[in-house]
């Protein structure tokens, strides 16, 4: 137990280190880049990031299947020859798909900027798709230290290159995208070095194993579609905004979303190491672990909302050209609560229990509602306020639905907690949207203190469990 506790804490700190650097880089990029480049250049850069976030789905669940099938297995027990063939077959498929993207972009769009962005997306597809397999293997086998080094290298190079371009007076979005691609490419090469016993073998050991590919895709495609549906819940709204308003409006709303999502980096740090650990855990212990993790996580996330107003004041001063869009922080800031709970707890547990179909169903229902909302708010009403509001409503609905279903699987009751968190989030949104002053902070703090009093017993018990883990 001591060895497991020590390993878990070490892995968490490795993951936190990588994600902390990512957070610092993201904060600097989110806050400094919009200050230094024009709104239009920033908007095209955001468009690239938006489309690039979907390239992982062009492996059709291949890497997801590896992650699920081999989660919890020791790295030295993997069949290296099998993975050697899988890796290079995947690389070939990504090159073919990238060529198709470039050809389609040439015929579909007459906009030179959009054509260039899709060319960059094609390059991103090859790099990210290839790197993803190696990263998923490291995560699944609990080699978090090596995974963290790859992410650190990527983000540090990215920040160094962007800083260099800015200091040289470069303000074009093309250079910002190039910095992102170079960072990812170098980190891919490093990942190949770390996994050299998989990547580099004699050519005569290579064979296209259709059966293994089919197994991985058949298992992973459900998770992939679940992830696609999850991303499109917000993505469909963003796409609707991009279609119904101009690129500048899209960029400004994207900035607010980026700020609201910064907290997700720390949550993802823990989520990265939870899956292989839970896969090795006795299923009888999973319900109790879920409750303890939840009682520790949710008060922290809800407490972070207190910094909203001072953060908005600072951002309005720093980025006056985005002040008209920063008002949407009142609506979007709580999304990390619902996304965080989903990423760390619900999705991790559903993957551990191999309930990918359940994940897919939950996300698909939420996506259908999102598409309806998007069409109604952006095409019929053409109301940007309602379109942005729908994002947090959709994520709250998805989180509540998913957790109610998971609670039935785990045979635990969470109705009271879900209702309390929804009420507290609603109070935050209402006070922040309608009271544009420090009074909103004090009003929310009153509601938050009431929540802490109600949950006092559970919170104290969860803190004691964390202390025991650290001591062990």
PDB file of C-alpha atoms in Angstrom, residues 109-309:
ATOM      1  CA  UNK A 109     -12.532  27.223 -49.975  1.00  0.00           C
ATOM      2  CA  UNK A 110     -11.394  30.234 -51.989  1.00  0.00           C
ATOM      3  CA  UNK A 111     -10.163  32.027 -48.865  1.00  0.00           C
ATOM      4  CA  UNK A 112      -6.336  31.949 -48.871  1.00  0.00           C
ATOM      5  CA  UNK A 113      -6.168  32.256 -45.068  1.00  0.00           C
ATOM      6  CA  UNK A 114      -8.530  29.317 -44.566  1.00  0.00           C
ATOM      7  CA  UNK A 115      -6.639  27.222 -47.113  1.00  0.00           C
ATOM      8  CA  UNK A 116      -3.401  27.914 -45.256  1.00  0.00           C
ATOM      9  CA  UNK A 117      -5.014  26.988 -41.944  1.00  0.00           C
ATOM     10  CA  UNK A 118      -6.193  23.653 -43.331  1.00  0.00           C
ATOM     11  CA  UNK A 119      -2.696  22.977 -44.694  1.00  0.00           C
ATOM     12  CA  UNK A 120      -1.385  23.529 -41.156  1.00  0.00           C
ATOM     13  CA  UNK A 121      -4.155  21.268 -39.834  1.00  0.00           C
ATOM     14  CA  UNK A 122      -2.987  18.517 -42.212  1.00  0.00           C
ATOM     15  CA  UNK A 123       0.544  18.746 -40.792  1.00  0.00           C
ATOM     16  CA  UNK A 124      -0.861  18.782 -37.279  1.00  0.00           C
ATOM     17  CA  UNK A 125      -2.804  15.595 -38.045  1.00  0.00           C
ATOM     18  CA  UNK A 126       0.343  13.632 -38.917  1.00  0.00           C
ATOM     19  CA  UNK A 127       2.290  14.868 -35.894  1.00  0.00           C
ATOM     20  CA  UNK A 128      -0.469  14.571 -33.290  1.00  0.00           C
ATOM     21  CA  UNK A 129      -1.826  11.267 -34.576  1.00  0.00           C
ATOM     22  CA  UNK A 130       1.608   9.640 -34.443  1.00  0.00           C
ATOM     23  CA  UNK A 131       2.490  11.125 -31.059  1.00  0.00           C
ATOM     24  CA  UNK A 132      -0.887  10.200 -29.590  1.00  0.00           C
ATOM     25  CA  UNK A 133      -0.253   6.467 -29.896  1.00  0.00           C
ATOM     26  CA  UNK A 134       2.999   6.724 -27.954  1.00  0.00           C
ATOM     27  CA  UNK A 135       1.454   9.024 -25.345  1.00  0.00           C
ATOM     28  CA  UNK A 136      -1.551   6.731 -24.892  1.00  0.00           C
ATOM     29  CA  UNK A 137       0.759   3.738 -24.440  1.00  0.00           C
ATOM     30  CA  UNK A 138       2.742   5.606 -21.758  1.00  0.00           C
ATOM     31  CA  UNK A 139      -0.425   6.740 -19.983  1.00  0.00           C
ATOM     32  CA  UNK A 140      -2.058   3.303 -20.136  1.00  0.00           C
ATOM     33  CA  UNK A 141       1.046   1.637 -18.664  1.00  0.00           C
ATOM     34  CA  UNK A 142       1.385   4.312 -15.949  1.00  0.00           C
ATOM     35  CA  UNK A 143       4.680   5.748 -17.243  1.00  0.00           C
ATOM     36  CA  UNK A 144       3.546   9.210 -16.221  1.00  0.00           C
ATOM     37  CA  UNK A 145       7.072  10.590 -15.770  1.00  0.00           C
ATOM     38  CA  UNK A 146       7.970  10.001 -19.411  1.00  0.00           C
ATOM     39  CA  UNK A 147       4.590  11.276 -20.601  1.00  0.00           C
ATOM     40  CA  UNK A 148       5.101  14.447 -18.535  1.00  0.00           C
ATOM     41  CA  UNK A 149       8.512  15.060 -20.105  1.00  0.00           C
ATOM     42  CA  UNK A 150       6.971  14.919 -23.593  1.00  0.00           C
ATOM     43  CA  UNK A 151       4.288  17.458 -22.708  1.00  0.00           C
ATOM     44  CA  UNK A 152       6.832  19.714 -20.969  1.00  0.00           C
ATOM     45  CA  UNK A 153       9.111  19.725 -24.011  1.00  0.00           C
ATOM     46  CA  UNK A 154       6.184  20.574 -26.293  1.00  0.00           C
ATOM     47  CA  UNK A 155       4.949  23.500 -24.198  1.00  0.00           C
ATOM     48  CA  UNK A 156       8.377  24.940 -23.372  1.00  0.00           C
ATOM     49  CA  UNK A 157       9.426  24.948 -27.041  1.00  0.00           C
ATOM     50  CA  UNK A 158       6.073  26.434 -28.009  1.00  0.00           C
ATOM     51  CA  UNK A 159       6.472  29.271 -25.513  1.00  0.00           C
ATOM     52  CA  UNK A 160      10.109  29.884 -26.459  1.00  0.00           C
ATOM     53  CA  UNK A 161       9.284  30.131 -30.160  1.00  0.00           C
ATOM     54  CA  UNK A 162       6.255  32.379 -29.659  1.00  0.00           C
ATOM     55  CA  UNK A 163       8.294  34.653 -27.362  1.00  0.00           C
ATOM     56  CA  UNK A 164      11.078  34.811 -29.952  1.00  0.00           C
ATOM     57  CA  UNK A 165       8.643  35.740 -32.740  1.00  0.00           C
ATOM     58  CA  UNK A 166       7.015  38.423 -30.613  1.00  0.00           C
ATOM     59  CA  UNK A 167      10.381  39.919 -29.589  1.00  0.00           C
ATOM     60  CA  UNK A 168      11.400  40.015 -33.257  1.00  0.00           C
ATOM     61  CA  UNK A 169       8.259  42.007 -34.014  1.00  0.00           C
ATOM     62  CA  UNK A 170       6.399  39.196 -35.788  1.00  0.00           C
ATOM     63  CA  UNK A 171       2.617  39.579 -35.417  1.00  0.00           C
ATOM     64  CA  UNK A 172       1.277  37.139 -38.036  1.00  0.00           C
ATOM     65  CA  UNK A 173      -0.868  34.167 -37.032  1.00  0.00           C
ATOM     66  CA  UNK A 174       1.107  31.935 -39.415  1.00  0.00           C
ATOM     67  CA  UNK A 175       4.169  32.157 -37.152  1.00  0.00           C
ATOM     68  CA  UNK A 176       2.094  31.390 -34.060  1.00  0.00           C
ATOM     69  CA  UNK A 177       0.778  28.238 -35.727  1.00  0.00           C
ATOM     70  CA  UNK A 178       4.300  27.317 -36.840  1.00  0.00           C
ATOM     71  CA  UNK A 179       5.484  27.584 -33.235  1.00  0.00           C
ATOM     72  CA  UNK A 180       2.761  25.162 -32.172  1.00  0.00           C
ATOM     73  CA  UNK A 181       3.651  22.664 -34.915  1.00  0.00           C
ATOM     74  CA  UNK A 182       7.403  22.811 -34.243  1.00  0.00           C
ATOM     75  CA  UNK A 183       6.853  22.207 -30.524  1.00  0.00           C
ATOM     76  CA  UNK A 184       4.651  19.198 -31.281  1.00  0.00           C
ATOM     77  CA  UNK A 185       7.100  17.835 -33.890  1.00  0.00           C
ATOM     78  CA  UNK A 186      10.132  17.975 -31.558  1.00  0.00           C
ATOM     79  CA  UNK A 187       8.098  16.371 -28.764  1.00  0.00           C
ATOM     80  CA  UNK A 188       7.050  13.610 -31.192  1.00  0.00           C
ATOM     81  CA  UNK A 189      10.710  12.887 -31.949  1.00  0.00           C
ATOM     82  CA  UNK A 190      11.428  12.763 -28.203  1.00  0.00           C
ATOM     83  CA  UNK A 191       8.466  10.418 -27.653  1.00  0.00           C
ATOM     84  CA  UNK A 192       9.878   8.157 -30.386  1.00  0.00           C
ATOM     85  CA  UNK A 193      13.204   8.144 -28.531  1.00  0.00           C
ATOM     86  CA  UNK A 194      11.523   7.237 -25.213  1.00  0.00           C
ATOM     87  CA  UNK A 195       9.590   4.425 -26.928  1.00  0.00           C
ATOM     88  CA  UNK A 196      12.484   3.429 -29.182  1.00  0.00           C
ATOM     89  CA  UNK A 197      11.964  -0.259 -28.362  1.00  0.00           C
ATOM     90  CA  UNK A 198       8.561   0.125 -30.038  1.00  0.00           C
ATOM     91  CA  UNK A 199       9.323   2.623 -32.818  1.00  0.00           C
ATOM     92  CA  UNK A 200      12.671   1.340 -34.120  1.00  0.00           C
ATOM     93  CA  UNK A 201      12.913  -2.299 -35.146  1.00  0.00           C
ATOM     94  CA  UNK A 202      14.095  -4.254 -38.191  1.00  0.00           C
ATOM     95  CA  UNK A 203      11.867  -3.763 -41.211  1.00  0.00           C
ATOM     96  CA  UNK A 204      11.372  -7.523 -41.576  1.00  0.00           C
ATOM     97  CA  UNK A 205       9.447  -7.541 -38.271  1.00  0.00           C
ATOM     98  CA  UNK A 206       6.836  -5.184 -39.744  1.00  0.00           C
ATOM     99  CA  UNK A 207       3.499  -6.637 -40.749  1.00  0.00           C
ATOM    100  CA  UNK A 208       0.066  -5.060 -41.041  1.00  0.00           C
ATOM    101  CA  UNK A 209      -1.977  -6.875 -38.410  1.00  0.00           C
ATOM    102  CA  UNK A 210      -5.553  -6.285 -39.556  1.00  0.00           C
ATOM    103  CA  UNK A 211      -6.974  -8.285 -36.650  1.00  0.00           C
ATOM    104  CA  UNK A 212      -5.202  -6.132 -34.025  1.00  0.00           C
ATOM    105  CA  UNK A 213      -6.161  -2.908 -35.818  1.00  0.00           C
ATOM    106  CA  UNK A 214      -9.779  -4.066 -36.002  1.00  0.00           C
ATOM    107  CA  UNK A 215      -9.827  -4.936 -32.295  1.00  0.00           C
ATOM    108  CA  UNK A 216      -8.401  -1.564 -31.292  1.00  0.00           C
ATOM    109  CA  UNK A 217     -10.753   0.395 -33.535  1.00  0.00           C
ATOM    110  CA  UNK A 218     -13.836  -1.632 -32.592  1.00  0.00           C
ATOM    111  CA  UNK A 219     -13.135  -1.004 -28.898  1.00  0.00           C
ATOM    112  CA  UNK A 220     -11.923   2.577 -29.264  1.00  0.00           C
ATOM    113  CA  UNK A 221     -14.402   3.902 -31.819  1.00  0.00           C
ATOM    114  CA  UNK A 222     -17.190   4.042 -29.238  1.00  0.00           C
ATOM    115  CA  UNK A 223     -14.950   6.113 -26.964  1.00  0.00           C
ATOM    116  CA  UNK A 224     -13.873   8.218 -29.944  1.00  0.00           C
ATOM    117  CA  UNK A 225     -17.470   8.984 -30.915  1.00  0.00           C
ATOM    118  CA  UNK A 226     -18.224   9.722 -27.266  1.00  0.00           C
ATOM    119  CA  UNK A 227     -15.320  12.194 -27.223  1.00  0.00           C
ATOM    120  CA  UNK A 228     -16.387  13.723 -30.545  1.00  0.00           C
ATOM    121  CA  UNK A 229     -19.915  14.212 -29.235  1.00  0.00           C
ATOM    122  CA  UNK A 230     -18.485  15.684 -26.020  1.00  0.00           C
ATOM    123  CA  UNK A 231     -16.350  18.236 -27.866  1.00  0.00           C
ATOM    124  CA  UNK A 232     -19.133  19.085 -30.303  1.00  0.00           C
ATOM    125  CA  UNK A 233     -21.458  20.040 -27.451  1.00  0.00           C
ATOM    126  CA  UNK A 234     -19.425  23.253 -27.209  1.00  0.00           C
ATOM    127  CA  UNK A 235     -18.005  22.987 -30.724  1.00  0.00           C
ATOM    128  CA  UNK A 236     -21.411  23.159 -32.440  1.00  0.00           C
ATOM    129  CA  UNK A 237     -22.195  26.381 -30.581  1.00  0.00           C
ATOM    130  CA  UNK A 238     -18.798  27.840 -31.513  1.00  0.00           C
ATOM    131  CA  UNK A 239     -19.306  26.750 -35.113  1.00  0.00           C
ATOM    132  CA  UNK A 240     -22.736  28.408 -35.105  1.00  0.00           C
ATOM    133  CA  UNK A 241     -21.208  31.622 -33.780  1.00  0.00           C
ATOM    134  CA  UNK A 242     -18.442  31.491 -36.409  1.00  0.00           C
ATOM    135  CA  UNK A 243     -21.028  31.012 -39.180  1.00  0.00           C
ATOM    136  CA  UNK A 244     -23.573  33.589 -37.950  1.00  0.00           C
ATOM    137  CA  UNK A 245     -21.197  36.350 -36.849  1.00  0.00           C
ATOM    138  CA  UNK A 246     -17.802  37.520 -38.099  1.00  0.00           C
ATOM    139  CA  UNK A 247     -14.372  36.083 -37.331  1.00  0.00           C
ATOM    140  CA  UNK A 248     -13.742  38.853 -34.777  1.00  0.00           C
ATOM    141  CA  UNK A 249     -16.759  37.832 -32.681  1.00  0.00           C
ATOM    142  CA  UNK A 250     -15.630  34.209 -32.871  1.00  0.00           C
ATOM    143  CA  UNK A 251     -12.162  35.198 -31.652  1.00  0.00           C
ATOM    144  CA  UNK A 252     -13.487  37.251 -28.748  1.00  0.00           C
ATOM    145  CA  UNK A 253     -15.819  34.493 -27.524  1.00  0.00           C
ATOM    146  CA  UNK A 254     -12.957  31.995 -27.938  1.00  0.00           C
ATOM    147  CA  UNK A 255     -10.762  34.115 -25.673  1.00  0.00           C
ATOM    148  CA  UNK A 256     -13.392  33.986 -22.929  1.00  0.00           C
ATOM    149  CA  UNK A 257     -13.686  30.214 -23.326  1.00  0.00           C
ATOM    150  CA  UNK A 258      -9.893  29.872 -23.151  1.00  0.00           C
ATOM    151  CA  UNK A 259      -9.788  31.783 -19.864  1.00  0.00           C
ATOM    152  CA  UNK A 260     -12.627  29.679 -18.442  1.00  0.00           C
ATOM    153  CA  UNK A 261     -10.852  26.445 -19.401  1.00  0.00           C
ATOM    154  CA  UNK A 262      -7.471  27.223 -17.808  1.00  0.00           C
ATOM    155  CA  UNK A 263      -8.444  25.362 -14.630  1.00  0.00           C
ATOM    156  CA  UNK A 264      -8.962  22.189 -16.666  1.00  0.00           C
ATOM    157  CA  UNK A 265      -5.193  21.727 -16.969  1.00  0.00           C
ATOM    158  CA  UNK A 266      -4.859  20.838 -13.260  1.00  0.00           C
ATOM    159  CA  UNK A 267      -7.899  18.581 -13.397  1.00  0.00           C
ATOM    160  CA  UNK A 268      -6.481  16.780 -16.428  1.00  0.00           C
ATOM    161  CA  UNK A 269      -3.222  16.275 -14.518  1.00  0.00           C
ATOM    162  CA  UNK A 270      -5.034  14.104 -12.006  1.00  0.00           C
ATOM    163  CA  UNK A 271      -7.273  12.493 -14.608  1.00  0.00           C
ATOM    164  CA  UNK A 272      -4.192  11.304 -16.538  1.00  0.00           C
ATOM    165  CA  UNK A 273      -3.020   9.077 -13.693  1.00  0.00           C
ATOM    166  CA  UNK A 274      -6.412   8.007 -12.329  1.00  0.00           C
ATOM    167  CA  UNK A 275      -7.353   5.651 -15.186  1.00  0.00           C
ATOM    168  CA  UNK A 276      -4.454   3.137 -14.934  1.00  0.00           C
ATOM    169  CA  UNK A 277      -4.703   3.269 -11.119  1.00  0.00           C
ATOM    170  CA  UNK A 278      -8.458   2.603 -11.085  1.00  0.00           C
ATOM    171  CA  UNK A 279      -8.044  -0.212 -13.630  1.00  0.00           C
ATOM    172  CA  UNK A 280      -5.855  -1.998 -11.078  1.00  0.00           C
ATOM    173  CA  UNK A 281      -8.293  -1.322  -8.210  1.00  0.00           C
ATOM    174  CA  UNK A 282     -10.808  -3.826  -6.857  1.00  0.00           C
ATOM    175  CA  UNK A 283     -14.237  -2.907  -8.274  1.00  0.00           C
ATOM    176  CA  UNK A 284     -15.815  -3.215  -4.822  1.00  0.00           C
ATOM    177  CA  UNK A 285     -13.755  -0.198  -3.689  1.00  0.00           C
ATOM    178  CA  UNK A 286     -14.706   2.042  -6.626  1.00  0.00           C
ATOM    179  CA  UNK A 287     -17.952   3.528  -5.164  1.00  0.00           C
ATOM    180  CA  UNK A 288     -16.280   4.637  -1.929  1.00  0.00           C
ATOM    181  CA  UNK A 289     -13.279   6.085  -3.804  1.00  0.00           C
ATOM    182  CA  UNK A 290     -15.663   8.018  -6.057  1.00  0.00           C
ATOM    183  CA  UNK A 291     -17.486   9.596  -3.119  1.00  0.00           C
ATOM    184  CA  UNK A 292     -14.253  10.604  -1.368  1.00  0.00           C
ATOM    185  CA  UNK A 293     -12.737  12.088  -4.535  1.00  0.00           C
ATOM    186  CA  UNK A 294     -15.950  13.956  -5.262  1.00  0.00           C
ATOM    187  CA  UNK A 295     -16.214  15.418  -1.758  1.00  0.00           C
ATOM    188  CA  UNK A 296     -12.637  16.663  -2.053  1.00  0.00           C
ATOM    189  CA  UNK A 297     -12.853  18.014  -5.618  1.00  0.00           C
ATOM    190  CA  UNK A 298     -16.192  19.815  -5.800  1.00  0.00           C
ATOM    191  CA  UNK A 299     -15.714  22.276  -2.876  1.00  0.00           C
ATOM    192  CA  UNK A 300     -12.378  23.291  -4.430  1.00  0.00           C
ATOM    193  CA  UNK A 301     -13.883  23.885  -7.877  1.00  0.00           C
ATOM    194  CA  UNK A 302     -16.848  25.815  -6.521  1.00  0.00           C
ATOM    195  CA  UNK A 303     -14.481  27.899  -4.369  1.00  0.00           C
ATOM    196  CA  UNK A 304     -12.461  28.978  -7.412  1.00  0.00           C
ATOM    197  CA  UNK A 305     -15.514  30.914  -8.676  1.00  0.00           C
ATOM    198  CA  UNK A 306     -14.759  33.545  -6.003  1.00  0.00           C
ATOM    199  CA  UNK A 307     -11.860  34.884  -8.085  1.00  0.00           C
ATOM    200  CA  UNK A 308     -14.147  35.645 -11.052  1.00  0.00           C
ATOM    201  CA  UNK A 309     -14.807  39.353 -10.499  1.00  0.00           C
TER     202      UNK A 309
END
